[in-house]
Coordinates of C-alpha atoms in Angstrom, one line a residue:
M11 CA 80.0 41.8 153.1
P12 CA 80.4 39.0 150.5
E13 CA 79.4 35.6 152.0
G14 CA 79.8 32.0 150.9
P15 CA 77.4 32.2 147.9
E16 CA 79.1 35.4 146.5
L17 CA 82.6 33.9 146.8
H18 CA 81.4 30.8 145.0
L19 CA 79.9 33.0 142.2
A20 CA 83.2 34.8 142.0
S21 CA 85.1 31.5 141.4
L22 CA 82.6 30.6 138.7
F23 CA 83.0 34.0 137.1
V24 CA 86.8 33.6 136.9
N25 CA 86.6 30.1 135.4
R26 CA 84.1 31.3 132.8
K27 CA 86.0 34.4 131.8
C28 CA 89.5 32.9 131.9
D29 CA 88.6 29.8 130.0
G30 CA 91.1 29.5 127.1
V31 CA 92.7 32.9 128.0
V32 CA 96.5 32.9 128.3
F33 CA 98.1 35.3 130.7
T34 CA 101.6 36.6 130.7
G35 CA 104.2 38.6 132.6
P36 CA 104.3 39.4 136.3
V37 CA 101.4 39.7 138.6
R38 CA 101.1 43.4 139.4
K39 CA 100.0 45.0 142.6
S40 CA 98.7 48.6 143.1
E41 CA 101.0 51.0 145.0
V42 CA 98.4 51.7 147.7
S43 CA 97.7 48.1 148.7
K44 CA 99.4 46.8 151.8
S45 CA 98.9 43.2 150.9
P46 CA 102.1 41.2 149.8
D47 CA 103.5 41.0 146.3
V48 CA 102.8 37.8 144.4
P49 CA 106.2 36.6 143.3
F50 CA 105.1 35.0 140.0
T51 CA 106.3 35.8 136.5
C52 CA 105.7 33.6 133.5
E53 CA 105.5 34.1 129.8
A54 CA 102.4 32.0 129.5
Y55 CA 100.1 30.7 132.2
R56 CA 96.4 30.0 132.8
I57 CA 94.2 30.8 135.8
T58 CA 91.5 28.7 137.4
A59 CA 89.5 29.3 140.6
T60 CA 87.8 27.3 143.4
S61 CA 85.9 28.4 146.5
R62 CA 85.6 27.1 150.0
G63 CA 83.3 29.0 152.4
K64 CA 84.5 32.6 152.6
E65 CA 87.7 32.0 150.6
V66 CA 88.6 31.9 146.9
K67 CA 91.8 30.3 145.6
L68 CA 93.3 31.3 142.2
T69 CA 95.7 28.7 140.7
L70 CA 98.3 30.1 138.3
T71 CA 99.5 27.2 136.1
P72 CA 102.5 27.8 133.8
M73 CA 102.0 26.4 130.3
K74 CA 104.6 23.9 129.2
S75 CA 106.7 24.7 126.2
D76 CA 108.9 22.6 124.0
D77 CA 111.2 25.5 123.2
P78 CA 114.4 25.1 125.3
K79 CA 115.3 28.8 125.0
R80 CA 111.9 29.7 126.5
R81 CA 112.4 27.2 129.4
A82 CA 115.8 28.5 130.1
K83 CA 114.7 32.0 130.9
S84 CA 115.7 32.8 134.5
G85 CA 113.2 34.1 137.0
E86 CA 110.2 32.5 135.3
A87 CA 108.0 30.2 137.3
D88 CA 107.7 26.6 136.2
Q89 CA 105.4 25.3 138.9
P90 CA 101.8 26.3 139.7
I91 CA 101.1 28.7 142.5
D92 CA 98.0 29.3 144.6
V93 CA 96.8 32.7 145.7
V94 CA 94.1 32.6 148.4
F95 CA 91.7 35.6 148.6
R96 CA 89.5 36.8 151.4
F97 CA 87.1 39.5 150.1
G98 CA 86.7 41.5 153.3
M99 CA 83.8 44.0 153.0
S100 CA 83.8 44.9 149.3
G101 CA 86.1 42.6 147.3
F102 CA 85.3 41.1 143.9
F103 CA 86.8 40.2 140.5
R104 CA 86.5 42.1 137.2
F105 CA 87.6 41.1 133.7
T106 CA 88.1 44.2 131.5
T107 CA 90.3 45.7 128.9
E108 CA 93.4 47.5 130.0
D109 CA 91.8 50.9 129.2
E110 CA 88.7 50.1 131.4
L111 CA 90.7 49.0 134.4
P112 CA 88.7 49.7 137.6
K113 CA 89.9 52.4 139.9
H114 CA 90.5 50.1 142.9
A115 CA 92.1 47.2 141.1
H116 CA 94.7 46.2 143.6
L117 CA 95.9 42.9 142.0
R118 CA 96.1 42.5 138.2
F119 CA 96.7 39.6 135.8
Y120 CA 97.4 40.6 132.2
S121 CA 96.6 38.5 129.2
T122 CA 98.6 38.0 126.0
E123 CA 95.7 39.3 123.8
K124 CA 95.8 42.5 121.8
P125 CA 94.2 44.6 123.1
C126 CA 95.2 43.3 126.4
R127 CA 92.6 42.2 128.9
V128 CA 93.0 42.2 132.7
L129 CA 91.6 40.0 135.5
S130 CA 91.7 42.2 138.6
F131 CA 90.8 42.0 142.2
V132 CA 88.8 45.1 143.1
D133 CA 88.4 46.3 146.6
A134 CA 87.3 49.9 147.3
R135 CA 87.5 49.6 151.1
R136 CA 90.8 47.6 151.1
F137 CA 89.7 45.2 153.8
G138 CA 90.2 42.2 151.5
K139 CA 93.5 40.2 151.5
W140 CA 95.4 37.7 149.5
V141 CA 98.1 35.2 150.5
P142 CA 100.6 34.1 147.8
S143 CA 101.4 30.4 147.9
G144 CA 98.6 30.1 150.4
T145 CA 96.3 27.3 151.5
W146 CA 92.8 27.3 153.0
Q147 CA 92.9 29.0 156.4
A148 CA 93.5 26.4 159.0
D149 CA 91.0 27.7 161.6
R150 CA 88.1 27.7 159.2
G151 CA 85.6 24.8 159.2
P152 CA 84.4 22.8 156.2
C153 CA 82.4 24.7 153.6
I154 CA 78.6 24.8 154.3
M155 CA 77.7 24.4 150.7
F156 CA 80.2 21.9 149.2
E157 CA 81.4 19.9 152.2
Y158 CA 78.0 19.4 153.8
Q159 CA 78.6 16.1 155.6
R160 CA 81.9 17.2 157.1
F161 CA 80.3 20.5 158.1
R162 CA 77.6 18.7 160.0
E163 CA 80.0 16.3 161.7
N164 CA 82.3 19.2 162.7
V165 CA 79.4 21.1 164.4
V166 CA 77.7 18.1 166.2
S167 CA 81.0 16.7 167.5
H168 CA 82.0 20.1 169.1
L169 CA 78.7 21.0 170.8
S170 CA 80.3 20.6 174.3
E171 CA 82.7 23.4 173.6
R172 CA 82.3 26.8 175.2
A173 CA 81.7 28.5 171.9
F174 CA 78.2 27.0 171.8
D175 CA 77.2 28.7 175.1
R176 CA 76.8 31.9 173.1
P177 CA 73.6 33.0 171.3
I178 CA 72.8 31.1 168.2
C179 CA 73.0 34.2 166.0
E180 CA 76.6 34.9 167.1
V181 CA 77.7 31.3 166.8
L182 CA 76.4 31.3 163.2
L183 CA 79.1 33.8 162.4
N184 CA 81.9 31.7 163.8
Q185 CA 83.8 30.5 160.7
K186 CA 85.4 27.7 162.7
Y187 CA 82.1 25.9 162.5
F188 CA 79.9 27.8 159.9
N189 CA 82.4 28.7 157.1
G190 CA 80.4 30.8 154.6
I191 CA 77.6 32.1 156.8
G192 CA 77.4 35.9 157.1
N193 CA 75.0 38.5 158.4
Y194 CA 72.2 38.2 155.9
L195 CA 72.3 34.4 155.8
R196 CA 72.0 34.0 159.5
A197 CA 69.0 36.3 159.6
E198 CA 67.2 34.3 156.8
I199 CA 68.0 30.9 158.3
L200 CA 66.7 31.8 161.8
F201 CA 63.7 33.5 160.4
R202 CA 62.6 30.5 158.4
L203 CA 62.9 28.3 161.4
N204 CA 61.2 30.8 163.7
I205 CA 64.2 30.6 166.1
P206 CA 64.8 33.6 168.4
P207 CA 68.3 34.8 167.6
F208 CA 69.4 35.2 171.3
V209 CA 68.9 31.7 172.6
A210 CA 71.8 29.4 173.5
A211 CA 73.2 27.7 170.4
R212 CA 73.6 24.4 172.2
S213 CA 69.9 24.2 172.9
V214 CA 69.1 24.6 169.2
L215 CA 71.7 22.2 167.9
E216 CA 72.0 19.4 170.5
G217 CA 69.1 17.4 169.1
L218 CA 70.6 17.1 165.6
E219 CA 72.6 14.2 164.3
S220 CA 75.9 14.2 162.5
E221 CA 74.3 12.6 159.4
D222 CA 71.3 13.9 157.6
F223 CA 69.1 10.9 157.1
C224 CA 66.4 13.0 155.4
E225 CA 68.6 13.2 152.3
D226 CA 68.0 10.2 150.2
E227 CA 71.1 10.6 148.1
K228 CA 73.2 10.9 151.2
A229 CA 71.7 7.7 152.6
V230 CA 72.3 5.7 149.5
K231 CA 75.9 7.0 149.2
N232 CA 76.8 6.0 152.7
G233 CA 75.0 2.6 152.5
I234 CA 72.5 3.5 155.2
T235 CA 69.6 1.1 155.5
N236 CA 66.1 2.2 156.1
A237 CA 66.1 0.3 159.5
K238 CA 67.3 3.4 161.3
T239 CA 64.4 5.5 160.0
S240 CA 61.7 2.8 159.8
D241 CA 60.6 3.3 163.4
R242 CA 60.1 7.0 162.8
T243 CA 56.7 8.3 162.0
Q244 CA 56.1 10.5 159.0
K245 CA 55.3 13.4 161.3
E246 CA 58.6 13.1 163.1
R247 CA 60.5 13.1 159.9
V248 CA 58.7 16.2 158.6
K249 CA 59.3 17.9 162.0
E250 CA 63.0 17.1 161.7
E251 CA 63.2 18.4 158.2
A252 CA 61.5 21.7 159.2
G253 CA 63.7 22.2 162.2
D254 CA 67.1 21.1 161.0
L255 CA 69.2 24.3 161.2
L256 CA 72.3 22.6 159.8
R257 CA 70.4 21.6 156.7
L258 CA 69.2 25.2 156.1
C259 CA 72.8 26.4 156.5
H260 CA 73.5 24.2 153.5
T261 CA 70.4 24.8 151.3
V262 CA 69.7 28.5 151.8
P263 CA 73.1 29.6 150.5
L264 CA 72.6 27.3 147.5
E265 CA 69.3 29.1 146.8
V266 CA 71.3 32.4 146.5
V267 CA 73.7 30.8 144.1
N268 CA 70.9 29.4 141.9
Q269 CA 68.7 32.5 142.2
G270 CA 71.2 35.2 141.5
G271 CA 74.1 33.5 139.8
L272 CA 75.2 32.3 136.4
S273 CA 72.1 30.0 136.0
S274 CA 69.9 33.1 135.8
G275 CA 71.8 34.5 132.9
K276 CA 72.7 37.7 134.7
G277 CA 76.4 36.7 135.3
Y278 CA 78.5 38.0 138.1
D279 CA 79.6 41.7 138.3
P280 CA 79.0 43.4 141.6
E281 CA 79.4 46.9 140.0
K282 CA 76.7 46.3 137.4
A283 CA 74.6 43.6 138.8
D284 CA 70.8 43.9 139.2
Y285 CA 69.9 42.9 142.7
T286 CA 66.1 43.1 142.2
D287 CA 65.6 39.3 142.4
F288 CA 67.9 39.0 145.5
R289 CA 66.0 41.7 147.4
A290 CA 62.7 40.0 146.5
W291 CA 64.2 36.7 147.8
L292 CA 65.0 38.2 151.2
Q293 CA 62.3 37.5 153.8
C294 CA 63.9 39.1 156.9
Y295 CA 67.2 40.9 156.3
Y296 CA 66.5 44.7 155.9
V297 CA 62.9 43.9 155.2
D298 CA 60.3 46.4 156.3
G299 CA 58.5 45.4 159.5
M300 CA 61.4 43.4 160.9
K301 CA 63.2 44.2 164.0
S302 CA 67.0 44.8 164.4
I303 CA 69.4 45.1 167.3
R304 CA 73.1 44.8 167.7
D305 CA 74.5 41.6 169.1
H306 CA 77.3 41.4 171.6
N307 CA 79.9 41.8 168.8
G308 CA 78.3 44.9 167.4
R309 CA 76.8 43.2 164.4
T310 CA 73.2 44.1 163.5
M311 CA 70.8 41.1 163.8
W312 CA 67.5 41.2 161.9
F313 CA 64.6 39.1 163.3
T314 CA 60.9 39.1 164.2
G315 CA 59.1 38.4 167.5
D316 CA 61.0 37.9 170.7
P317 CA 64.8 38.2 170.5
G318 CA 65.4 35.6 173.2
P319 CA 66.7 35.6 176.8
M320 CA 70.3 36.3 175.9
A321 CA 69.7 39.5 174.0
P322 CA 72.0 42.4 175.1
K323 CA 70.6 44.2 178.1
D324 CA 71.4 47.7 176.9
S325 CA 69.8 47.2 173.5
K326 CA 67.1 49.8 172.7
S327 CA 63.9 49.2 170.8
P328 CA 64.8 48.3 167.2
K329 CA 63.1 51.3 165.6
A330 CA 64.7 53.9 167.9
K331 CA 68.1 52.3 167.3
K332 CA 67.6 52.3 163.6
R333 CA 66.7 56.0 163.6
A334 CA 69.7 56.9 165.8
K335 CA 72.0 55.1 163.4
K336 CA 70.8 57.0 160.4
E337 CA 70.7 60.4 162.0
V338 CA 73.7 60.5 164.2
D339 CA 76.3 57.9 163.1
H340 CA 76.1 57.9 159.4
D341 CA 74.6 61.1 158.0
Y342 CA 76.7 64.2 158.2
T343 CA 75.1 66.2 155.4
A344 CA 74.3 69.9 155.7
K345 CA 70.6 69.1 155.4
K346 CA 70.7 66.7 158.4
K347 CA 72.8 69.2 160.4
G348 CA 70.2 71.9 159.8
A349 CA 67.4 69.6 160.8
R350 CA 69.3 68.7 164.0
S351 CA 69.9 72.3 164.9
R352 CA 66.2 73.1 164.4
S353 CA 65.2 70.2 166.6
Q354 CA 67.6 71.4 169.3
S355 CA 66.1 74.9 169.1
K356 CA 62.6 73.5 169.6
T357 CA 63.7 71.6 172.7
K358 CA 65.2 74.8 174.1
G359 CA 62.2 77.0 173.3
K360 CA 60.7 76.7 176.8
K361 CA 64.0 77.8 178.4
V362 CA 64.3 80.8 176.1
I363 CA 60.8 81.9 177.0
K364 CA 61.5 81.7 180.7
Q365 CA 64.6 83.7 180.3
E366 CA 62.8 86.5 178.4
T367 CA 60.1 86.7 181.2
K368 CA 62.8 87.1 183.8
T369 CA 64.9 89.8 182.1
P370 CA 62.9 92.9 183.2
K371 CA 63.5 92.1 186.9
K372 CA 67.2 91.5 186.2
E373 CA 67.5 94.8 184.4
K374 CA 66.2 96.7 187.5
V375 CA 68.7 95.0 189.7
A376 CA 71.6 94.9 187.3
R377 CA 71.6 98.6 186.3
P378 CA 71.1 100.8 189.4
K379 CA 73.5 103.5 188.2
E380 CA 71.6 104.0 184.9
A381 CA 68.3 104.2 186.7
G382 CA 69.7 106.7 189.2
S383 CA 71.1 108.9 186.4
K384 CA 67.7 108.9 184.7
L385 CA 66.0 109.9 188.0
R386 CA 68.5 112.7 188.5
T387 CA 67.7 114.2 185.1
K388 CA 64.0 114.1 185.9
T389 CA 64.5 115.9 189.3
E390 CA 66.4 118.7 187.6
T391 CA 63.8 119.3 185.0
N392 CA 60.5 118.2 186.3
T393 CA 59.2 117.4 189.8
P394 CA 60.9 117.6 193.1
Q395 CA 59.2 114.4 194.3
H396 CA 61.8 112.2 192.7
E397 CA 64.5 113.8 194.8
K398 CA 63.3 111.8 197.8
R399 CA 63.5 108.5 195.8
S400 CA 67.0 109.1 194.4
T401 CA 70.1 107.4 195.6
G402 CA 72.5 108.7 198.2
R403 CA 74.7 110.3 195.6
G404 CA 71.6 112.0 194.2
K405 CA 70.8 113.5 197.6
K406 CA 74.3 115.0 197.9
G407 CA 74.0 116.5 194.5
S408 CA 70.5 117.9 195.1
S409 CA 71.5 119.5 198.5
A410 CA 73.5 122.2 196.6
Q411 CA 70.6 123.2 194.4
P412 CA 68.4 125.0 197.1
T413 CA 71.3 127.3 198.2
T414 CA 72.0 128.6 194.7
A415 CA 68.2 129.0 194.1
G416 CA 67.8 131.0 197.4
A417 CA 70.8 133.3 196.5
Q418 CA 69.2 134.0 193.2
R419 CA 65.8 134.9 194.9
R420 CA 67.6 137.2 197.4
S421 CA 69.5 139.0 194.7
A422 CA 66.2 139.5 192.8
R423 CA 64.5 141.1 195.8
V424 CA 67.5 143.4 196.3
T425 CA 67.3 144.6 192.7
R426 CA 63.6 145.3 193.0
Q427 CA 64.1 147.3 196.2
N428 CA 66.8 149.4 194.6
S429 CA 64.7 150.1 191.6
K430 CA 62.0 151.4 193.9

């Protein structure tokens, strides 16, 4: 999911690509999108962008014209309008020619150029949203990157609220206080500070102050004298710098912006970007050797060491959970199904062997009629000993055999006597 750094890079991308470009006509929405239409039509307007936490605002500004006929056109906008975007799981901006329009371009702004170019909001999973004539979402806190002082004050002044009873890893995703922090940022921040993810947030944050005295520029700006910090030893100040979670919530996202953004010369294009440097920058998130379990909200938390006393009780060992996720939840290929069926056959092998060993006994009991018929055929052709072991029906059938045999012997004696 795009987090604060990615949305800021998106705003920089829009400003760079749309600088000097004139857009025209209505803002067009795809047929499949359920987001609202943007009621804006203008013959000539410009686009600029700003970001705040996990939101991006596009400002559409009509260009003034001295032509009275042009101004008299009905239905055209004459005032700027803001469109606020939230990227969801997969949203981003693209700037292409009309012929290269991406498949999932759900909101499009067309330029006056020939050939025409299009700024589009692309979202394959369609979790992203936009709000025409919108403002920054009211229940989101100050931006962690560009409203740092307000961000610190907002967190420190609300530590008594129940939200901070929860584990620190879950509170870091609360956009009311940490606007811009997401899954990979919380893992990296807690890893650097060696803080177990499932400890109470209040216990981690209650020792921090609303102002960051370790930033020299901030101290000069606010007119803070050195008297407040003169009684602190150098070791105490270093310890504060190393353990200030709120500061890392500000500096770590800026590292991502500087490391993978426009300053590196790679630009911003999620479909074509090279994430090699970003993966090398990660120290904890999806890194080999790290542990992972799901928090109480079902979000995967990456960490090392002890998870902390507030970890979910039903959480399994990280490695076992990771395997189950890959084999059961997300992989439904024929290859995986075949492997699963083979593993099931192996587990049932012992039962199959037991059944095979028991089948001879079951056949003797289950087929008395067939056994009896076989015995009867043997008594008729071979030995009379099987007559005693035959069933009741066999005995009745064999009782008629001696009478016929005796009659035949008597008739044979009569014929011999007559012949004499």
